[in-house]
Amino acid sequence: MTFKSAYLKLTLFYVLIIMVISISFSAVLYQISSNELDRGLDRQERTIRDIPQEFQLQQPSFQPDFEKIRLDQLEESSQRLRLNLIYFNLLIFVLSSLLSYFFARRTLTPIKEMVEAQNRFTADASHELKTPLTAMRSEIEVNLRDKKLGLKESKKLLASNLEEINKLETLSNALLMLAKYQEELKLDFKKVELSQLIVEAYEKVEKLAEAKSIKFENNFEKIYVQGERQSLIELFVILLDNAVKYSPANSKISINLSSNKKWAEAKIKDSGIGIKASDLPHIFDRFYRADHSRNKEKADGYGLGLSIAKRIIKLHKGTIKAKSKPGDGSEFIIELPKF
Ligand code: ADP
């Protein structure tokens, strides 16, 4: 079903409802008015008949045909009323068609945008899934054609396939996580201590950081927030993992925690490659990856991490912002409601 025909169908449906109400209302109004008119004329006729003879018209020969006058008047008034009601209903029809189309568009446009976003997402996800699968298939085909395939080459093929499988697993995990944090999801909020969660998240990226000799600097204070433990750990893993991924070896990452009356603030600052101003507004979009020509090959990712982070923050009624300059590093600032 195209959205154009859906707009028209919904418009027709709205117009139909309005016209059924308007026509029924007019029919009732017509019936009531005709009865009232009939009764009014009847009363008038009786009053005239009851006038004593001496007050009646001078010519005794003249006897008006009250019944005929009454019927003529009734017919004339009914005709006028019918015509007025038809005009009124035509006006309602024109106005309701315009208004219904406007409201049908207003009702369906958010749904249309959602469907389009979903379609884009499916296309992007399929494309990302297809890339490692195609690579695996062509490698296997080439190796199978080789009649003298030795143990060494076979092992190399298996290792390369395993790499692609790992990529697929990373992608499917990210997709599952994205689906998990739907906007309507109700998380089980509890009192949690922020620095503890950051330490747990740090443990998951520690190996990667050590491999690049990246040092962490912390400035923690004890702050409690209202949150869901696991999802907040996942949020910090995404941010710390990015900070490590996009930083050069031997650099520094600092994590700062502070708070005011209402909000807890966490700042994660790296001195990595930074993000271009033109990329900055899009980094929280699904599948968006800034084009770091030198870095793209090395840092693997699917552009899903920050969109997951944003969903987690939204579920916690917090905010997430990024400040960055190419070459100067990036800073991610999170605000969460305090417990
Ligand atoms: P990815 O898996 O590609 O890292 P993300 O959604 O986590 O996906 O990030 C989106 C993009 O934002 C990244 O591709 C990268 O270009 C940019 N980005 C995120 N964090 C940083 C950072 N700390 N430093 C530089 N660029 C970053």
mmCIF file of C-alpha atoms and ligand atoms in Angstrom:
data_model
loop_
_atom_site.group_PDB
_atom_site.id
_atom_site.type_symbol
_atom_site.label_atom_id
_atom_site.label_comp_id
_atom_site.label_asym_id
_atom_site.label_seq_id
_atom_site.Cartn_x
_atom_site.Cartn_y
_atom_site.Cartn_z
ATOM 1 C CA MET A 1 0.000 0.000 0.000
ATOM 2 C CA THR A 2 1.467 3.344 -0.983
ATOM 3 C CA PHE A 3 1.073 6.226 1.419
ATOM 4 C CA LYS A 4 -0.726 8.316 -1.228
ATOM 5 C CA SER A 5 -3.580 5.812 -1.393
ATOM 6 C CA ALA A 6 -3.520 5.506 2.405
ATOM 7 C CA TYR A 7 -3.956 9.315 2.681
ATOM 8 C CA LEU A 8 -6.937 9.132 0.308
ATOM 9 C CA LYS A 9 -8.504 6.159 2.075
ATOM 10 C CA LEU A 10 -8.212 7.796 5.461
ATOM 11 C CA THR A 11 -9.586 11.082 4.044
ATOM 12 C CA LEU A 12 -12.561 9.201 2.561
ATOM 13 C CA PHE A 13 -13.131 7.462 5.855
ATOM 14 C CA TYR A 14 -13.109 10.753 7.794
ATOM 15 C CA VAL A 15 -15.420 12.417 5.220
ATOM 16 C CA LEU A 16 -17.786 9.446 5.358
ATOM 17 C CA ILE A 17 -18.073 9.673 9.140
ATOM 18 C CA ILE A 18 -18.631 13.447 9.052
ATOM 19 C CA MET A 19 -21.210 13.219 6.242
ATOM 20 C CA VAL A 20 -23.156 10.399 7.938
ATOM 21 C CA ILE A 21 -23.371 12.550 11.079
ATOM 22 C CA SER A 22 -24.228 15.715 9.126
ATOM 23 C CA ILE A 23 -26.902 14.067 6.939
ATOM 24 C CA SER A 24 -28.505 12.266 9.910
ATOM 25 C CA PHE A 25 -28.520 15.538 11.831
ATOM 26 C CA SER A 26 -30.080 17.353 8.849
ATOM 27 C CA ALA A 27 -32.768 14.650 8.455
ATOM 28 C CA VAL A 28 -33.721 14.938 12.119
ATOM 29 C CA LEU A 29 -33.681 18.738 11.903
ATOM 30 C CA TYR A 30 -35.896 18.612 8.795
ATOM 31 C CA GLN A 31 -38.373 16.292 10.466
ATOM 32 C CA ILE A 32 -38.570 18.385 13.641
ATOM 33 C CA SER A 33 -38.894 21.658 11.690
ATOM 34 C CA SER A 34 -41.654 20.257 9.420
ATOM 35 C CA ASN A 35 -43.632 19.001 12.431
ATOM 36 C CA GLU A 36 -43.214 22.334 14.220
ATOM 37 C CA LEU A 37 -44.326 24.248 11.119
ATOM 38 C CA ASP A 38 -47.333 21.979 10.669
ATOM 39 C CA ARG A 39 -48.318 22.451 14.271
ATOM 40 C CA GLY A 40 -47.788 26.230 14.024
ATOM 41 C CA LEU A 41 -49.992 26.554 10.951
ATOM 42 C CA ASP A 42 -52.626 24.361 12.563
ATOM 43 C CA ARG A 43 -52.704 26.653 15.589
ATOM 44 C CA GLN A 44 -52.923 29.709 13.341
ATOM 45 C CA GLU A 45 -55.847 28.191 11.417
ATOM 46 C CA ARG A 46 -57.710 27.366 14.601
ATOM 47 C CA THR A 47 -57.218 30.898 15.958
ATOM 48 C CA ILE A 48 -58.621 32.431 12.775
ATOM 49 C CA ARG A 49 -61.619 30.047 12.769
ATOM 50 C CA ASP A 50 -62.366 30.929 16.400
ATOM 51 C CA ILE A 51 -62.623 34.705 15.709
ATOM 52 C CA PRO A 52 -66.344 35.660 16.293
ATOM 53 C CA GLN A 53 -68.424 36.225 13.142
ATOM 54 C CA GLU A 54 -68.826 39.996 13.625
ATOM 55 C CA PHE A 55 -65.002 40.438 13.598
ATOM 56 C CA GLN A 56 -64.457 38.337 10.543
ATOM 57 C CA LEU A 57 -64.065 39.695 7.012
ATOM 58 C CA GLN A 58 -66.839 41.973 5.791
ATOM 59 C CA GLN A 59 -67.754 39.842 2.772
ATOM 60 C CA PRO A 60 -69.587 36.818 4.119
ATOM 61 C CA SER A 61 -69.340 35.156 0.714
ATOM 62 C CA PHE A 62 -65.556 34.946 1.078
ATOM 63 C CA GLN A 63 -64.554 31.778 2.909
ATOM 64 C CA PRO A 64 -60.759 31.131 2.669
ATOM 65 C CA ASP A 65 -59.647 27.556 1.987
ATOM 66 C CA PHE A 66 -57.517 27.200 5.128
ATOM 67 C CA GLU A 67 -56.455 23.660 4.357
ATOM 68 C CA LYS A 68 -55.059 24.599 0.931
ATOM 69 C CA ILE A 69 -53.202 27.661 2.283
ATOM 70 C CA ARG A 70 -51.789 25.535 5.027
ATOM 71 C CA LEU A 71 -50.573 22.838 2.639
ATOM 72 C CA ASP A 72 -49.084 25.389 0.223
ATOM 73 C CA GLN A 73 -47.277 27.172 2.996
ATOM 74 C CA LEU A 74 -46.060 23.893 4.422
ATOM 75 C CA GLU A 75 -44.788 22.763 1.019
ATOM 76 C CA GLU A 76 -43.057 26.087 0.331
ATOM 77 C CA SER A 77 -41.337 26.189 3.720
ATOM 78 C CA SER A 78 -40.293 22.543 3.487
ATOM 79 C CA GLN A 79 -38.807 23.154 0.068
ATOM 80 C CA ARG A 80 -36.806 26.127 1.353
ATOM 81 C CA LEU A 81 -35.623 24.124 4.330
ATOM 82 C CA ARG A 82 -34.624 21.182 2.106
ATOM 83 C CA LEU A 83 -32.656 23.480 -0.184
ATOM 84 C CA ASN A 84 -30.915 25.167 2.738
ATOM 85 C CA LEU A 85 -30.013 21.819 4.241
ATOM 86 C CA ILE A 86 -28.620 20.587 0.896
ATOM 87 C CA TYR A 87 -26.434 23.723 0.596
ATOM 88 C CA PHE A 88 -25.356 23.307 4.179
ATOM 89 C CA ASN A 89 -24.372 19.653 3.590
ATOM 90 C CA LEU A 90 -22.499 20.558 0.400
ATOM 91 C CA LEU A 91 -20.533 23.150 2.349
ATOM 92 C CA ILE A 92 -19.820 20.602 5.077
ATOM 93 C CA PHE A 93 -18.699 18.135 2.394
ATOM 94 C CA VAL A 94 -16.201 20.574 0.856
ATOM 95 C CA LEU A 95 -14.866 21.768 4.211
ATOM 96 C CA SER A 96 -14.665 18.267 5.665
ATOM 97 C CA SER A 97 -12.818 16.970 2.576
ATOM 98 C CA LEU A 98 -10.159 19.645 2.943
ATOM 99 C CA LEU A 99 -9.850 19.235 6.692
ATOM 100 C CA SER A 100 -9.909 15.424 6.479
ATOM 101 C CA TYR A 101 -7.065 15.418 3.958
ATOM 102 C CA PHE A 102 -5.073 17.717 6.223
ATOM 103 C CA PHE A 103 -5.675 15.513 9.280
ATOM 104 C CA ALA A 104 -5.097 12.274 7.348
ATOM 105 C CA ARG A 105 -1.675 13.613 6.324
ATOM 106 C CA ARG A 106 -0.952 14.702 9.873
ATOM 107 C CA THR A 107 -1.914 11.265 11.209
ATOM 108 C CA LEU A 108 0.008 9.275 8.628
ATOM 109 C CA THR A 109 3.168 11.361 8.159
ATOM 110 C CA PRO A 110 4.899 10.185 11.385
ATOM 111 C CA ILE A 111 4.010 6.578 10.473
ATOM 112 C CA LYS A 112 5.391 7.143 6.961
ATOM 113 C CA GLU A 113 8.630 8.545 8.367
ATOM 114 C CA MET A 114 8.917 5.596 10.735
ATOM 115 C CA VAL A 115 8.400 3.073 7.919
ATOM 116 C CA GLU A 116 10.972 4.883 5.759
ATOM 117 C CA ALA A 117 13.502 4.884 8.615
ATOM 118 C CA GLN A 118 12.808 1.177 9.178
ATOM 119 C CA ASN A 119 13.325 0.442 5.478
ATOM 120 C CA ARG A 120 16.573 2.398 5.444
ATOM 121 C CA PHE A 121 17.688 0.508 8.517
ATOM 122 C CA THR A 122 16.864 -2.883 6.963
ATOM 123 C CA ALA A 123 18.739 -1.933 3.787
ATOM 124 C CA ASP A 124 21.786 -0.745 5.758
ATOM 125 C CA ALA A 125 21.782 -3.795 8.012
ATOM 126 C CA SER A 126 21.463 -6.163 5.037
ATOM 127 C CA HIS A 127 24.316 -4.388 3.301
ATOM 128 C CA GLU A 128 26.559 -4.701 6.365
ATOM 129 C CA LEU A 129 25.640 -8.375 6.760
ATOM 130 C CA LYS A 130 26.277 -9.073 3.104
ATOM 131 C CA THR A 131 29.821 -7.668 3.020
ATOM 132 C CA PRO A 132 31.502 -10.317 5.223
ATOM 133 C CA LEU A 133 29.352 -13.065 3.714
ATOM 134 C CA THR A 134 30.446 -12.130 0.185
ATOM 135 C CA ALA A 135 34.083 -12.009 1.275
ATOM 136 C CA MET A 136 33.786 -15.471 2.848
ATOM 137 C CA ARG A 137 32.040 -16.945 -0.176
ATOM 138 C CA SER A 138 34.553 -15.714 -2.722
ATOM 139 C CA GLU A 139 37.494 -16.895 -0.598
ATOM 140 C CA ILE A 140 35.955 -20.347 -0.194
ATOM 141 C CA GLU A 141 35.136 -20.574 -3.932
ATOM 142 C CA VAL A 142 38.678 -19.617 -4.972
ATOM 143 C CA ASN A 143 40.213 -22.118 -2.553
ATOM 144 C CA LEU A 144 37.850 -24.920 -3.576
ATOM 145 C CA ARG A 145 38.835 -24.461 -7.225
ATOM 146 C CA ASP A 146 42.474 -24.964 -6.266
ATOM 147 C CA LYS A 147 43.077 -28.704 -6.706
ATOM 148 C CA LYS A 148 46.391 -28.585 -4.896
ATOM 149 C CA LEU A 149 45.103 -26.823 -1.793
ATOM 150 C CA GLY A 150 47.475 -27.626 1.042
ATOM 151 C CA LEU A 151 47.061 -27.663 4.827
ATOM 152 C CA LYS A 152 48.732 -24.258 5.203
ATOM 153 C CA GLU A 153 46.394 -22.551 2.729
ATOM 154 C CA SER A 154 43.377 -24.276 4.287
ATOM 155 C CA LYS A 155 44.330 -22.967 7.711
ATOM 156 C CA LYS A 156 44.792 -19.478 6.295
ATOM 157 C CA LEU A 157 41.349 -19.710 4.732
ATOM 158 C CA LEU A 158 39.782 -20.862 7.998
ATOM 159 C CA ALA A 159 41.495 -18.053 9.917
ATOM 160 C CA SER A 160 40.233 -15.484 7.431
ATOM 161 C CA ASN A 161 36.718 -16.969 7.597
ATOM 162 C CA LEU A 162 36.836 -16.819 11.367
ATOM 163 C CA GLU A 163 37.669 -13.121 11.181
ATOM 164 C CA GLU A 164 34.612 -12.506 9.006
ATOM 165 C CA ILE A 165 32.477 -14.590 11.375
ATOM 166 C CA ASN A 166 33.677 -12.425 14.268
ATOM 167 C CA LYS A 167 32.650 -9.343 12.345
ATOM 168 C CA LEU A 168 29.227 -10.852 11.732
ATOM 169 C CA GLU A 169 28.892 -11.676 15.402
ATOM 170 C CA THR A 170 29.836 -8.117 16.405
ATOM 171 C CA LEU A 171 27.271 -6.760 13.991
ATOM 172 C CA SER A 172 24.482 -9.086 15.079
ATOM 173 C CA ASN A 173 25.211 -8.300 18.746
ATOM 174 C CA ALA A 174 25.006 -4.573 18.003
ATOM 175 C CA LEU A 175 21.753 -5.074 16.086
ATOM 176 C CA LEU A 176 20.287 -7.101 18.938
ATOM 177 C CA MET A 177 21.322 -4.438 21.436
ATOM 178 C CA LEU A 178 19.775 -1.724 19.301
ATOM 179 C CA ALA A 179 16.525 -3.697 19.156
ATOM 180 C CA LYS A 180 16.690 -4.366 22.897
ATOM 181 C CA TYR A 181 16.684 -0.698 23.839
ATOM 182 C CA GLN A 182 13.414 0.197 22.164
ATOM 183 C CA GLU A 183 12.022 3.536 23.165
ATOM 184 C CA GLU A 184 8.982 1.974 24.838
ATOM 185 C CA LEU A 185 11.138 -0.346 26.928
ATOM 186 C CA LYS A 186 10.651 -0.030 30.681
ATOM 187 C CA LEU A 187 13.973 -0.594 32.434
ATOM 188 C CA ASP A 188 14.225 -1.809 35.984
ATOM 189 C CA PHE A 189 15.684 1.319 37.611
ATOM 190 C CA LYS A 190 17.610 1.054 40.866
ATOM 191 C CA LYS A 191 20.017 3.205 42.862
ATOM 192 C CA VAL A 192 23.427 2.706 41.255
ATOM 193 C CA GLU A 193 26.811 4.265 41.876
ATOM 194 C CA LEU A 194 28.346 5.741 38.724
ATOM 195 C CA SER A 195 32.066 5.204 39.370
ATOM 196 C CA GLN A 196 31.469 1.495 40.036
ATOM 197 C CA LEU A 197 29.788 1.134 36.647
ATOM 198 C CA ILE A 198 32.632 2.965 34.914
ATOM 199 C CA VAL A 199 35.194 0.669 36.546
ATOM 200 C CA GLU A 200 33.253 -2.364 35.307
ATOM 201 C CA ALA A 201 33.052 -0.875 31.821
ATOM 202 C CA TYR A 202 36.764 -0.071 31.910
ATOM 203 C CA GLU A 203 37.579 -3.726 32.650
ATOM 204 C CA LYS A 204 35.987 -4.672 29.327
ATOM 205 C CA VAL A 205 38.186 -2.336 27.280
ATOM 206 C CA GLU A 206 41.305 -2.681 29.421
ATOM 207 C CA LYS A 207 43.043 -5.175 27.103
ATOM 208 C CA LEU A 208 42.541 -2.991 24.060
ATOM 209 C CA ALA A 209 43.830 0.058 25.952
ATOM 210 C CA GLU A 210 46.877 -1.849 27.204
ATOM 211 C CA ALA A 211 47.674 -3.039 23.702
ATOM 212 C CA LYS A 212 47.912 0.616 22.646
ATOM 213 C CA SER A 213 49.576 1.698 25.932
ATOM 214 C CA ILE A 214 46.781 4.150 26.553
ATOM 215 C CA LYS A 215 46.617 5.548 30.081
ATOM 216 C CA PHE A 216 43.430 6.483 31.948
ATOM 217 C CA GLU A 217 43.065 9.407 34.352
ATOM 218 C CA ASN A 218 40.097 9.431 36.687
ATOM 219 C CA ASN A 219 38.545 12.118 38.762
ATOM 220 C CA PHE A 220 35.718 10.344 40.544
ATOM 221 C CA GLU A 221 33.291 11.320 43.270
ATOM 222 C CA LYS A 222 30.575 9.097 44.687
ATOM 223 C CA ILE A 223 27.400 9.881 42.802
ATOM 224 C CA TYR A 224 24.234 7.833 42.813
ATOM 225 C CA VAL A 225 21.890 7.818 39.877
ATOM 226 C CA GLN A 226 18.560 6.213 39.151
ATOM 227 C CA GLY A 227 19.429 3.682 36.489
ATOM 228 C CA GLU A 228 19.577 0.183 35.113
ATOM 229 C CA ARG A 229 22.996 -1.241 35.887
ATOM 230 C CA GLN A 230 23.663 -3.385 32.819
ATOM 231 C CA SER A 231 22.553 -0.849 30.263
ATOM 232 C CA LEU A 232 24.651 1.904 31.882
ATOM 233 C CA ILE A 233 27.709 -0.382 31.818
ATOM 234 C CA GLU A 234 27.017 -1.016 28.115
ATOM 235 C CA LEU A 235 26.796 2.753 27.575
ATOM 236 C CA PHE A 236 30.209 3.371 29.165
ATOM 237 C CA VAL A 237 31.751 0.411 27.314
ATOM 238 C CA ILE A 238 30.679 2.021 24.016
ATOM 239 C CA LEU A 239 32.165 5.408 24.951
ATOM 240 C CA LEU A 240 35.400 4.035 26.408
ATOM 241 C CA ASP A 241 35.809 1.603 23.508
ATOM 242 C CA ASN A 242 35.440 4.485 21.028
ATOM 243 C CA ALA A 243 37.862 6.647 22.992
ATOM 244 C CA VAL A 244 40.458 3.861 22.831
ATOM 245 C CA LYS A 245 39.666 2.935 19.224
ATOM 246 C CA TYR A 246 40.045 6.460 17.894
ATOM 247 C CA SER A 247 43.113 7.413 19.954
ATOM 248 C CA PRO A 248 46.749 6.921 18.979
ATOM 249 C CA ALA A 249 49.089 4.707 20.980
ATOM 250 C CA ASN A 250 50.579 6.164 24.197
ATOM 251 C CA SER A 251 47.813 8.755 24.530
ATOM 252 C CA LYS A 252 45.650 9.634 27.510
ATOM 253 C CA ILE A 253 41.942 9.328 28.256
ATOM 254 C CA SER A 254 40.393 11.192 31.185
ATOM 255 C CA ILE A 255 37.122 10.417 32.939
ATOM 256 C CA ASN A 256 35.510 13.044 35.159
ATOM 257 C CA LEU A 257 32.495 12.682 37.395
ATOM 258 C CA SER A 258 30.725 15.637 38.979
ATOM 259 C CA SER A 259 27.235 16.589 40.065
ATOM 260 C CA ASN A 260 24.886 19.390 40.984
ATOM 261 C CA LYS A 261 21.550 19.294 42.792
ATOM 262 C CA LYS A 262 19.683 17.425 40.078
ATOM 263 C CA TRP A 263 22.172 15.968 37.649
ATOM 264 C CA ALA A 264 25.179 13.690 37.607
ATOM 265 C CA GLU A 265 27.699 14.493 34.894
ATOM 266 C CA ALA A 266 30.260 12.151 33.335
ATOM 267 C CA LYS A 267 32.848 13.481 30.896
ATOM 268 C CA ILE A 268 35.024 11.165 28.810
ATOM 269 C CA LYS A 269 37.803 13.003 27.017
ATOM 270 C CA ASP A 270 40.350 11.534 24.663
ATOM 271 C CA SER A 271 43.193 13.054 22.692
ATOM 272 C CA GLY A 272 42.507 11.062 19.573
ATOM 273 C CA ILE A 273 41.786 11.870 15.950
ATOM 274 C CA GLY A 274 38.674 13.973 16.707
ATOM 275 C CA ILE A 275 35.537 14.418 14.627
ATOM 276 C CA LYS A 276 34.943 16.902 11.805
ATOM 277 C CA ALA A 277 32.299 19.589 12.427
ATOM 278 C CA SER A 278 30.337 18.256 9.437
ATOM 279 C CA ASP A 279 30.247 14.754 10.960
ATOM 280 C CA LEU A 280 29.434 15.828 14.500
ATOM 281 C CA PRO A 281 25.639 16.217 14.053
ATOM 282 C CA HIS A 282 25.375 12.700 12.567
ATOM 283 C CA ILE A 283 27.523 10.519 14.811
ATOM 284 C CA PHE A 284 24.475 9.414 16.852
ATOM 285 C CA ASP A 285 22.660 8.212 13.689
ATOM 286 C CA ARG A 286 22.453 4.499 12.994
ATOM 287 C CA PHE A 287 25.240 3.181 10.742
ATOM 288 C CA TYR A 288 26.907 6.584 10.525
ATOM 289 C CA ARG A 289 30.681 6.408 10.412
ATOM 290 C CA ALA A 290 32.817 9.475 9.975
ATOM 291 C CA ASP A 291 35.254 9.093 7.158
ATOM 292 C CA HIS A 292 38.732 8.999 8.693
ATOM 293 C CA SER A 293 40.595 8.027 5.566
ATOM 294 C CA ARG A 294 43.629 6.806 7.482
ATOM 295 C CA ASN A 295 41.744 5.171 10.232
ATOM 296 C CA LYS A 296 38.762 3.493 8.597
ATOM 297 C CA GLU A 297 40.547 0.276 7.867
ATOM 298 C CA LYS A 298 42.052 -0.089 11.330
ATOM 299 C CA ALA A 299 39.183 0.839 13.590
ATOM 300 C CA ASP A 300 36.396 -1.619 13.031
ATOM 301 C CA GLY A 301 32.844 -0.716 13.815
ATOM 302 C CA TYR A 302 29.467 -0.389 12.185
ATOM 303 C CA GLY A 303 28.389 3.043 13.314
ATOM 304 C CA LEU A 304 25.879 1.545 15.755
ATOM 305 C CA GLY A 305 27.600 2.159 19.092
ATOM 306 C CA LEU A 306 26.618 5.787 19.599
ATOM 307 C CA SER A 307 23.026 5.229 18.452
ATOM 308 C CA ILE A 308 22.741 2.486 21.096
ATOM 309 C CA ALA A 309 24.326 4.874 23.654
ATOM 310 C CA LYS A 310 21.781 7.549 22.767
ATOM 311 C CA ARG A 311 18.880 5.131 23.232
ATOM 312 C CA ILE A 312 20.171 4.047 26.633
ATOM 313 C CA ILE A 313 20.516 7.699 27.687
ATOM 314 C CA LYS A 314 17.010 8.479 26.434
ATOM 315 C CA LEU A 315 15.563 5.582 28.451
ATOM 316 C CA HIS A 316 17.263 7.121 31.502
ATOM 317 C CA LYS A 317 15.871 10.587 30.688
ATOM 318 C CA GLY A 318 19.392 11.956 30.432
ATOM 319 C CA THR A 319 21.371 13.761 27.730
ATOM 320 C CA ILE A 320 24.500 13.016 25.718
ATOM 321 C CA LYS A 321 26.607 15.565 23.836
ATOM 322 C CA ALA A 322 29.861 15.434 21.928
ATOM 323 C CA LYS A 323 32.490 18.138 21.544
ATOM 324 C CA SER A 324 35.347 17.549 19.167
ATOM 325 C CA LYS A 325 37.879 19.059 16.822
ATOM 326 C CA PRO A 326 39.897 17.035 14.337
ATOM 327 C CA GLY A 327 43.332 16.456 15.768
ATOM 328 C CA ASP A 328 42.356 17.791 19.193
ATOM 329 C CA GLY A 329 40.483 14.780 20.501
ATOM 330 C CA SER A 330 36.853 14.342 21.499
ATOM 331 C CA GLU A 331 34.833 14.789 24.632
ATOM 332 C CA PHE A 332 31.556 13.018 25.363
ATOM 333 C CA ILE A 333 29.406 14.566 28.091
ATOM 334 C CA ILE A 334 26.612 12.619 29.732
ATOM 335 C CA GLU A 335 24.029 13.908 32.144
ATOM 336 C CA LEU A 336 21.857 11.568 34.175
ATOM 337 C CA PRO A 337 19.203 12.404 36.780
ATOM 338 C CA LYS A 338 20.615 11.985 40.281
ATOM 339 C CA PHE A 339 19.067 9.535 42.694
HETATM 340 P P1 ADP B 1 31.636 2.833 15.397
HETATM 341 O O1 ADP B 1 31.314 1.444 15.732
HETATM 342 O O2 ADP B 1 31.917 3.065 13.972
HETATM 343 O O3 ADP B 1 32.682 3.405 16.313
HETATM 344 P P2 ADP B 1 29.823 4.625 16.718
HETATM 345 O O4 ADP B 1 28.360 4.788 16.550
HETATM 346 O O5 ADP B 1 30.314 4.249 18.056
HETATM 347 O O6 ADP B 1 30.284 3.616 15.624
HETATM 348 O O7 ADP B 1 30.505 5.986 16.294
HETATM 349 C C1 ADP B 1 30.103 6.642 15.109
HETATM 350 C C2 ADP B 1 31.248 7.409 14.527
HETATM 351 O O8 ADP B 1 31.591 8.505 15.379
HETATM 352 C C3 ADP B 1 32.519 6.606 14.415
HETATM 353 O O9 ADP B 1 32.557 5.910 13.201
HETATM 354 C C4 ADP B 1 33.583 7.642 14.489
HETATM 355 O O10 ADP B 1 33.781 8.206 13.229
HETATM 356 C C5 ADP B 1 32.983 8.716 15.373
HETATM 357 N N1 ADP B 1 33.466 8.640 16.774
HETATM 358 C C6 ADP B 1 32.849 8.131 17.828
HETATM 359 N N2 ADP B 1 33.571 8.261 18.964
HETATM 360 C C7 ADP B 1 34.707 8.882 18.584
HETATM 361 C C8 ADP B 1 35.876 9.316 19.280
HETATM 362 N N3 ADP B 1 36.009 9.140 20.605
HETATM 363 N N4 ADP B 1 36.844 9.929 18.569
HETATM 364 C C9 ADP B 1 36.709 10.125 17.244
HETATM 365 N N5 ADP B 1 35.644 9.746 16.521
HETATM 366 C C10 ADP B 1 34.657 9.133 17.184
#
